[in-house]
Coordinates of C-alpha atoms and ligand atoms in Angstrom, one line a residue:
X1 CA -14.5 -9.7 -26.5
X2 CA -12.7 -6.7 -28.2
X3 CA -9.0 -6.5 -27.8
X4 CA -7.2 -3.3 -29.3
X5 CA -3.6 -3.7 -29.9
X6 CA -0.4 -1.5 -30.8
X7 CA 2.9 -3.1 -30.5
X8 CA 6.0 -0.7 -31.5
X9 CA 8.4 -2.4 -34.3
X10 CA 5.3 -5.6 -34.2
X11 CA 4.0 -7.5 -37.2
X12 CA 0.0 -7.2 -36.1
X13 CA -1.0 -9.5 -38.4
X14 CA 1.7 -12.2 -36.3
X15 CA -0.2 -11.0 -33.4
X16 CA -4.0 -11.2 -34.6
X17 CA -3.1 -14.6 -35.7
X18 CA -1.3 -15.9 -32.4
X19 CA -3.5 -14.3 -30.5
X20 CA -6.5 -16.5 -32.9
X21 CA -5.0 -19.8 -32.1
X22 CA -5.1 -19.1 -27.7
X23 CA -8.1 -17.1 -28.3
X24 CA -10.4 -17.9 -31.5
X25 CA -13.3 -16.0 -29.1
X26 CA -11.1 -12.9 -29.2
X27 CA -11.7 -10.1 -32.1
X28 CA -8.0 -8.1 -31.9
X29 CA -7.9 -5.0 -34.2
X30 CA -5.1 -2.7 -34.5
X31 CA -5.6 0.6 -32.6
X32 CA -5.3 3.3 -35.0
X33 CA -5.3 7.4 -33.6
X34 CA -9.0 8.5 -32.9
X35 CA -10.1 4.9 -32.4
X36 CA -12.4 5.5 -29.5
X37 CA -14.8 2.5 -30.1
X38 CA -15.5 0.2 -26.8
X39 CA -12.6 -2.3 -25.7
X40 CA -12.4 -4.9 -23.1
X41 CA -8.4 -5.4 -22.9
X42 CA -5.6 -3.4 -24.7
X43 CA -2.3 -4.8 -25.6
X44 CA 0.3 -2.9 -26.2
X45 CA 4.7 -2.0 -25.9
X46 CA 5.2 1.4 -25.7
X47 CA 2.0 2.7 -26.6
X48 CA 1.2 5.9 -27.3
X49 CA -0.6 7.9 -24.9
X50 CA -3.6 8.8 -26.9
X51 CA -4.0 5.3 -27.1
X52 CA -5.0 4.8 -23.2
X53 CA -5.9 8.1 -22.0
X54 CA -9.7 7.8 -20.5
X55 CA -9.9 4.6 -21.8
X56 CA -11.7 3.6 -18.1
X57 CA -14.0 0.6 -20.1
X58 CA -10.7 -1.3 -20.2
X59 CA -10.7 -4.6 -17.8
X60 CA -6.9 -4.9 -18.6
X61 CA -3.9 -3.3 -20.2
X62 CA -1.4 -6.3 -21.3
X63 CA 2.6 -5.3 -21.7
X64 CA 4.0 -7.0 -24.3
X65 CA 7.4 -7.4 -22.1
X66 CA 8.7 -8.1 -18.6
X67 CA 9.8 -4.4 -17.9
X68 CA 7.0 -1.9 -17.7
X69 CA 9.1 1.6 -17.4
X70 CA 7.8 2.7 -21.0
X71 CA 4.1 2.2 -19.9
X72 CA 4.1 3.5 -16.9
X73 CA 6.0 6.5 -18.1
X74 CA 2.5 7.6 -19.6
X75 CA 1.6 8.9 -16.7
X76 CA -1.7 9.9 -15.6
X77 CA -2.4 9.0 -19.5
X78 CA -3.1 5.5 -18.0
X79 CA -6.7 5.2 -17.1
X80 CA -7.3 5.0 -13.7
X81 CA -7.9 1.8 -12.0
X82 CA -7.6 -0.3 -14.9
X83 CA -4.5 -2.8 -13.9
X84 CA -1.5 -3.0 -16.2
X85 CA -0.1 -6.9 -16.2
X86 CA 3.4 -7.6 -17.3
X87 CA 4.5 -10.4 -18.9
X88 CA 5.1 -12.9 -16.8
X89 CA 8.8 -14.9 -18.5
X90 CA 6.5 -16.1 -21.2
X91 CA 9.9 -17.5 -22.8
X92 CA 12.1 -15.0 -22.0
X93 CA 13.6 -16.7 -18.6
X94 CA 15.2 -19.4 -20.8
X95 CA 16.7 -16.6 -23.0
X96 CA 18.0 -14.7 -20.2
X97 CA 19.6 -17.6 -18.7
X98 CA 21.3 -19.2 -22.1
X99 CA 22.6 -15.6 -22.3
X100 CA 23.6 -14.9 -18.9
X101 CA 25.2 -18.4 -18.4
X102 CA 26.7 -17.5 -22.2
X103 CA 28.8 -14.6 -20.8
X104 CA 29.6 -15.6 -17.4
X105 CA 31.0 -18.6 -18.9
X106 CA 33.3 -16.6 -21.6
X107 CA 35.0 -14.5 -18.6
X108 CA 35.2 -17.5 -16.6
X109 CA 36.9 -20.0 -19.1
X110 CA 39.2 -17.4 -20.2
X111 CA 37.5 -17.5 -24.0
X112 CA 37.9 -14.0 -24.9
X113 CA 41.7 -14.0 -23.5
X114 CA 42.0 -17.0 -26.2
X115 CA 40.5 -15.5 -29.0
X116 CA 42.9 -12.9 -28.8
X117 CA 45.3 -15.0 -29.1
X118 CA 44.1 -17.0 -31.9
X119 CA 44.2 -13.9 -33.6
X120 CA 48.1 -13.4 -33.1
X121 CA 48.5 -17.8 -33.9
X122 CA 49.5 -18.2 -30.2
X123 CA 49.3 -21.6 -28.3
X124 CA 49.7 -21.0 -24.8
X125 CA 48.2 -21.9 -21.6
X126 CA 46.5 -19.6 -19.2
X127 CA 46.2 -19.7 -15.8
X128 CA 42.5 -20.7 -14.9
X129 CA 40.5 -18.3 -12.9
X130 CA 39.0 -20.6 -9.4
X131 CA 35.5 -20.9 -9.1
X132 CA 36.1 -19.9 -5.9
X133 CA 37.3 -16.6 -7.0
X134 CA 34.3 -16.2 -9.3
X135 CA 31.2 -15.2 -7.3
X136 CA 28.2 -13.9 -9.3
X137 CA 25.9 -11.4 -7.8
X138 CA 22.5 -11.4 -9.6
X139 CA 20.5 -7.9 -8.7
X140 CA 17.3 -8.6 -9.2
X141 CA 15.6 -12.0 -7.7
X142 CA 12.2 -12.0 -9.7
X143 CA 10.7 -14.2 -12.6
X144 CA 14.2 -13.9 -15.0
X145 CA 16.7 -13.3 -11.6
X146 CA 15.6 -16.6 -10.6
X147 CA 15.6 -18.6 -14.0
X148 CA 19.3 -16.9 -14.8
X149 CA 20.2 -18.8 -10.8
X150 CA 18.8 -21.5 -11.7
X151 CA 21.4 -21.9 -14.6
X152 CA 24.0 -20.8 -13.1
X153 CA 23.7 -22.9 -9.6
X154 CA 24.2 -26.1 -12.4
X155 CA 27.8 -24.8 -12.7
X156 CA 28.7 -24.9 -8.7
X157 CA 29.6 -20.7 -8.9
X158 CA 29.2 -18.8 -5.7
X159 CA 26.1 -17.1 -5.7
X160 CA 24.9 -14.1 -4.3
X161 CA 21.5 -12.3 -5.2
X162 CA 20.1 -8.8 -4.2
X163 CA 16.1 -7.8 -4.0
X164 CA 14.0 -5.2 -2.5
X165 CA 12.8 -7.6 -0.1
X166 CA 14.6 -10.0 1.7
X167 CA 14.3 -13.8 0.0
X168 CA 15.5 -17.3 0.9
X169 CA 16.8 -19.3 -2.7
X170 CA 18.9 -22.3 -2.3
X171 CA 22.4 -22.1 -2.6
X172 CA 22.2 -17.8 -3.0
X173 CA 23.6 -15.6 -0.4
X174 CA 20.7 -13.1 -0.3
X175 CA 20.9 -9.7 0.2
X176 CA 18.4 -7.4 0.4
X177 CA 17.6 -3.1 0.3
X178 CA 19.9 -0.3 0.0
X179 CA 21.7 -0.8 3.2
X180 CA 23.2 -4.4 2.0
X181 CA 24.0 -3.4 -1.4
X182 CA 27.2 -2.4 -0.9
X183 CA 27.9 -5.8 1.0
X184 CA 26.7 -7.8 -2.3
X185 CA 28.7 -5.2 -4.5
X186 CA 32.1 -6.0 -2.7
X187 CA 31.3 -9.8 -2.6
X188 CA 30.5 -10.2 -6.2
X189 CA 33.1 -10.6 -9.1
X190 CA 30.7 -11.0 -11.9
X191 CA 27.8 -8.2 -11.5
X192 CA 24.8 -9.3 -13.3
X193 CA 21.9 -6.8 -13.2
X194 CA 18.5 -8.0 -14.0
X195 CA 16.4 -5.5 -12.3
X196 CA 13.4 -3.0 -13.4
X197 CA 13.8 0.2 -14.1
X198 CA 12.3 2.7 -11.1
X199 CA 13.4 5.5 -9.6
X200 CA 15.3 3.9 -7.0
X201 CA 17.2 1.8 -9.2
X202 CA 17.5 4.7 -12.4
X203 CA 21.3 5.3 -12.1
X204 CA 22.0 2.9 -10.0
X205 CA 25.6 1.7 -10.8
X206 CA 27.8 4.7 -10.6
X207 CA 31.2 4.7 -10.1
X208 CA 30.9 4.8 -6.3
X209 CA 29.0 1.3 -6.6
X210 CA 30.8 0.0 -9.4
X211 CA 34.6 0.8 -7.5
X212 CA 33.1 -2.0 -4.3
X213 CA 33.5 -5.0 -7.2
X214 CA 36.4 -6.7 -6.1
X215 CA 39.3 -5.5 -9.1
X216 CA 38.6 -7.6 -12.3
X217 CA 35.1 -7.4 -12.2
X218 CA 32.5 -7.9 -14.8
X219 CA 29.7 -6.4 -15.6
X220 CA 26.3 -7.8 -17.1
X221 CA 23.7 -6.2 -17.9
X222 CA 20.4 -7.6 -19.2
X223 CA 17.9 -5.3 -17.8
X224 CA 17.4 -1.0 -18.8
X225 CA 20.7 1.2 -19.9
X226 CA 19.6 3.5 -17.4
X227 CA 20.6 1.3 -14.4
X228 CA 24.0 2.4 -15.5
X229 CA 25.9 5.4 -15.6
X230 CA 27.7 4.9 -19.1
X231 CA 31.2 6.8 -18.7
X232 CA 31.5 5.4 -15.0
X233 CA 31.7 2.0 -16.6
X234 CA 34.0 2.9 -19.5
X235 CA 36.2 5.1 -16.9
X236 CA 36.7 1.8 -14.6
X237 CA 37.3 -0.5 -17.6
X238 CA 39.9 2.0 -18.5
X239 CA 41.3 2.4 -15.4
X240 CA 41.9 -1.4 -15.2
X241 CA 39.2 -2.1 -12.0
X242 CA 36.7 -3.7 -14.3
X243 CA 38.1 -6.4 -16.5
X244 CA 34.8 -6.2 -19.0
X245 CA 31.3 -6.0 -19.8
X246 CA 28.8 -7.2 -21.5
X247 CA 25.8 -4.8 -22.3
X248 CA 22.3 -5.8 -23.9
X249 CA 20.7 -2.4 -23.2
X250 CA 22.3 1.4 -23.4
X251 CA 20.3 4.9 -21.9
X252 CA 19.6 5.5 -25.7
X253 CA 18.5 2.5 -28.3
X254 CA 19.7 2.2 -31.2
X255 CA 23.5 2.7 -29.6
X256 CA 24.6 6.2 -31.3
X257 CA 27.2 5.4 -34.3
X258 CA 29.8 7.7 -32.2
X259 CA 29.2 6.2 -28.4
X260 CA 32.8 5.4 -27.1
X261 CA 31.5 1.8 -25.8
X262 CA 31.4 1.3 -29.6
X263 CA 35.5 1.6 -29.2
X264 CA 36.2 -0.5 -26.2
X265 CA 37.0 -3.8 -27.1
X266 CA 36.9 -5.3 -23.6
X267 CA 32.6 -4.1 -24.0
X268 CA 30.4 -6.7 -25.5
X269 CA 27.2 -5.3 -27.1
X270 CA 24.0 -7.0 -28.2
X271 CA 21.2 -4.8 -29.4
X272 CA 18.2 -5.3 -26.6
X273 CA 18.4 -9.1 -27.6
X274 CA 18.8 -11.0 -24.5
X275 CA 15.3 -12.4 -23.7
X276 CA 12.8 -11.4 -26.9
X277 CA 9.1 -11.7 -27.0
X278 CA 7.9 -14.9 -27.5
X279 CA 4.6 -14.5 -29.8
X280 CA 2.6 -17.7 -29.3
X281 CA 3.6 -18.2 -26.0
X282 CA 2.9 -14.6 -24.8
X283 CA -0.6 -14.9 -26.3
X284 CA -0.9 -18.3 -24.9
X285 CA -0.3 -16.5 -21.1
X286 CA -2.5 -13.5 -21.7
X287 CA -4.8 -16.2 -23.0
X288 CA -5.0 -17.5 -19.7
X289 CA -5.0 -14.5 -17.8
X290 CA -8.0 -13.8 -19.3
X291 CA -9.7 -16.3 -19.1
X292 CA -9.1 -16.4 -15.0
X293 CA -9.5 -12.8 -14.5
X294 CA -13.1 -12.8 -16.7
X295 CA -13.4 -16.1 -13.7
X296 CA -12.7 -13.5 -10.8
X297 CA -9.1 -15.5 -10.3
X298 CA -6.1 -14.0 -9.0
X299 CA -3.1 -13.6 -11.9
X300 CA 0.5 -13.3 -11.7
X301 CA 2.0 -10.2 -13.2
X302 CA -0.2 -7.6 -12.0
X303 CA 2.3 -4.6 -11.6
X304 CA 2.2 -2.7 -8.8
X305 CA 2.3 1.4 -10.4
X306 CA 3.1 3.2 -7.2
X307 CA 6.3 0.9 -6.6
X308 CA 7.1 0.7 -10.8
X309 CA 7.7 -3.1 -11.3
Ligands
NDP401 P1 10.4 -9.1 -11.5 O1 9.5 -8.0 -11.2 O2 10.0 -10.5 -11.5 O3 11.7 -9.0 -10.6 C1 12.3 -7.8 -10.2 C2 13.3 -8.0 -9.1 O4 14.0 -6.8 -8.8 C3 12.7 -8.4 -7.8 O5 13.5 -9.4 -7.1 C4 12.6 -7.1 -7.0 O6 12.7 -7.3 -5.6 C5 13.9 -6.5 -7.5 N1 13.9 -5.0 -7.2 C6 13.0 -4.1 -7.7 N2 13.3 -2.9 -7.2 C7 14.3 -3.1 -6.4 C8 15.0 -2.2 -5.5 N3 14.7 -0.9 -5.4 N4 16.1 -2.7 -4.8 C9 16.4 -4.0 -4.9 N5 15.7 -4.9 -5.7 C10 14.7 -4.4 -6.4 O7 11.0 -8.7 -13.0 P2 11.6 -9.7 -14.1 O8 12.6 -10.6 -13.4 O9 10.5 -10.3 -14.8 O10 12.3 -8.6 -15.1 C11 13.3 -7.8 -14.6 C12 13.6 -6.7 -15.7 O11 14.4 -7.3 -16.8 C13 12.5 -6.1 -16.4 O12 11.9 -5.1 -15.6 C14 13.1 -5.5 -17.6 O13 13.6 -4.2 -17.4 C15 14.3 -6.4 -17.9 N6 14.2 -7.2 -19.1 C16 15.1 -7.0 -20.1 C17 15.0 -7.8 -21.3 C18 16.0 -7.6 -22.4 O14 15.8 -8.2 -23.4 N7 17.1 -7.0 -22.1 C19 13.9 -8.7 -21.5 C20 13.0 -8.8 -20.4 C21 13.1 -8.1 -19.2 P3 11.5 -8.0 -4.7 O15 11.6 -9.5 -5.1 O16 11.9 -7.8 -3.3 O17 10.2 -7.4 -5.2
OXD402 C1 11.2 -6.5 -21.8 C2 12.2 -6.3 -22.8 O1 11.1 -5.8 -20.8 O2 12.1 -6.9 -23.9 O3 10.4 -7.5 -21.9 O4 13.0 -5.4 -22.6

């Protein structure tokens, strides 16, 4: 079985050796411009386009990652009828949730308030928020929606969760499609966005959605930079409506040296850290996938191109 593989920012030579240990049958080599040579599965983040265009011998093009907006930005570059499989958590719910739960906690417990005030050698007590007064809304209830719940839901929070379609988790207010976002907006005073990047959800949060939080919102968000309109955000943080954020992807990556959020100290930023690829377990997964799709079995993660997730 011949596996080609291009990884942006990878080690290959990490890869060709996880990918050994799930798959000693496999032979992986690393896809090099004008490499034309027959291939049963591709692997790839951000590949370039040369890399897939035509390339109808594939059985399976493998996304190193949960969000598949960079693939499918190639375009009809992607060979026609070969399916593109995301991963699938892989590792990366856990992540999510440690980091989510991480942040919620920080605005919830006051910690931020405090280390300001360590700074300055004050003791003083400060009023506690009430749990009651701190419901989260998670947009996006898929693979890491659900694990970053499942954390939270441990801490007895108020929980509300948006989709495209309507859902049923325990202990989750669930709201679902355009016409109930505004509902969840207005109903949630921590905003955590976990959702893929399409073009229905591409500039999502403007400051028309982001003025329903209740005053003293947060704002998390673990998913694409492009959910969010940038100055919006930094207007209503200013303004005094939204208390902070804390923000693990921006519209450009690397975060430009002169970006105002850079300024603002009530923005946390993480550079695209919050859930990372997990090497031997994602080669473990595609492993399997494999293996089941060479067996004619159905597989999670199969993305759906026309609907972009
Ligand atoms: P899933 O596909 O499992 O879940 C996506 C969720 O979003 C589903 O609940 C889906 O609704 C919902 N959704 C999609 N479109 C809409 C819409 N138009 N309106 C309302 N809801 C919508 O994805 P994952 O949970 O695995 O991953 C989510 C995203 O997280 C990735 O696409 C990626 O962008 C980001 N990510 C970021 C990482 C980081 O390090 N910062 C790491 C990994 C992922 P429904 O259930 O009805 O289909
Ligand atoms: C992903 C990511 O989508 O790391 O997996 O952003």
């Amino acid at each position: 079985m011949d596996i080609i593989f291009h990884s942006a920012g990878a080690n290959p030579e990490l890869w060709q050796n996880a990918l050994q240990q799930a798959m000693p049958e496999a032979n992986m080599r690393i896809w090099h411009e004008g490499d034309t040579a027959p291939a049963d599965y591709a692997l790839v983040w951000k590949p370039p386009a040369a890399m897939l265009r035509g390339r109808t011998d594939l059985k399976a093009i493998f996304n190193l990652g949960a969000g598949v907006d960079a693939i499918l930005q190639l375009g009809d570059a992607l060979p026609a009828g070969v399916p593109v499989i995301r991963l699938d958590d892989a590792g990366m719910g856990v992540q999510m949730a440690e980091f989510v739960a991480h942040a919620v906690l920080r605005y919830f417990r006051r910690l931020d308030d405090y280390a300001r005030q360590n700074q300055q050698q004050v003791w003083r007590f400060l009023t506690p928020y009430e749990k009651k007064d701190f419901s989260i809304g998670v947009l996006g209830l898929g693979v890491l929606g659900n694990r970053i719940i499942d954390a939270l839901r441990g801490f007895d929070f108020p929980l509300n969760g948006w989709s495209r379609t309507q859902k049923s988790v325990t202990c989750v207010n669930c709201y679902a499609g355009h016409d109930q976002l505004d509902q969840f907006l207005k109903a949630s005073k921590v905003l955590v966005v976990i959702l893929p990047l399409t073009t229905e959800t591409e500039n999502l949060l403007d400051r028309e959605k982001l003025a329903l939080l209740p005053k003293g919102a947060y704002l998390i968000n673990v998913a694409r930079g492009a959910h969010l309109i940038e100055n919006d955000l930094l207007d209503l943080i200013q303004e005094g409506h939204i208390a902070g954020a804390t923000l693990d992807v921006f519209r450009e990556e690397p975060l430009a040296p002169t970006h105002p959020f850079w300024q603002e100290p009530r923005i946390t930023l993480t550079p695209h850290i919050s859930a990372l690829t997990m090497r031997d377990e994602s080669a473990r997964q595609i492993a399997a996938k494999i293996q089941a799709l060479q067996a004619g079995q159905a597989i999670a993660g199969l993305v759906d191109q026309s609907r972009g997730y």
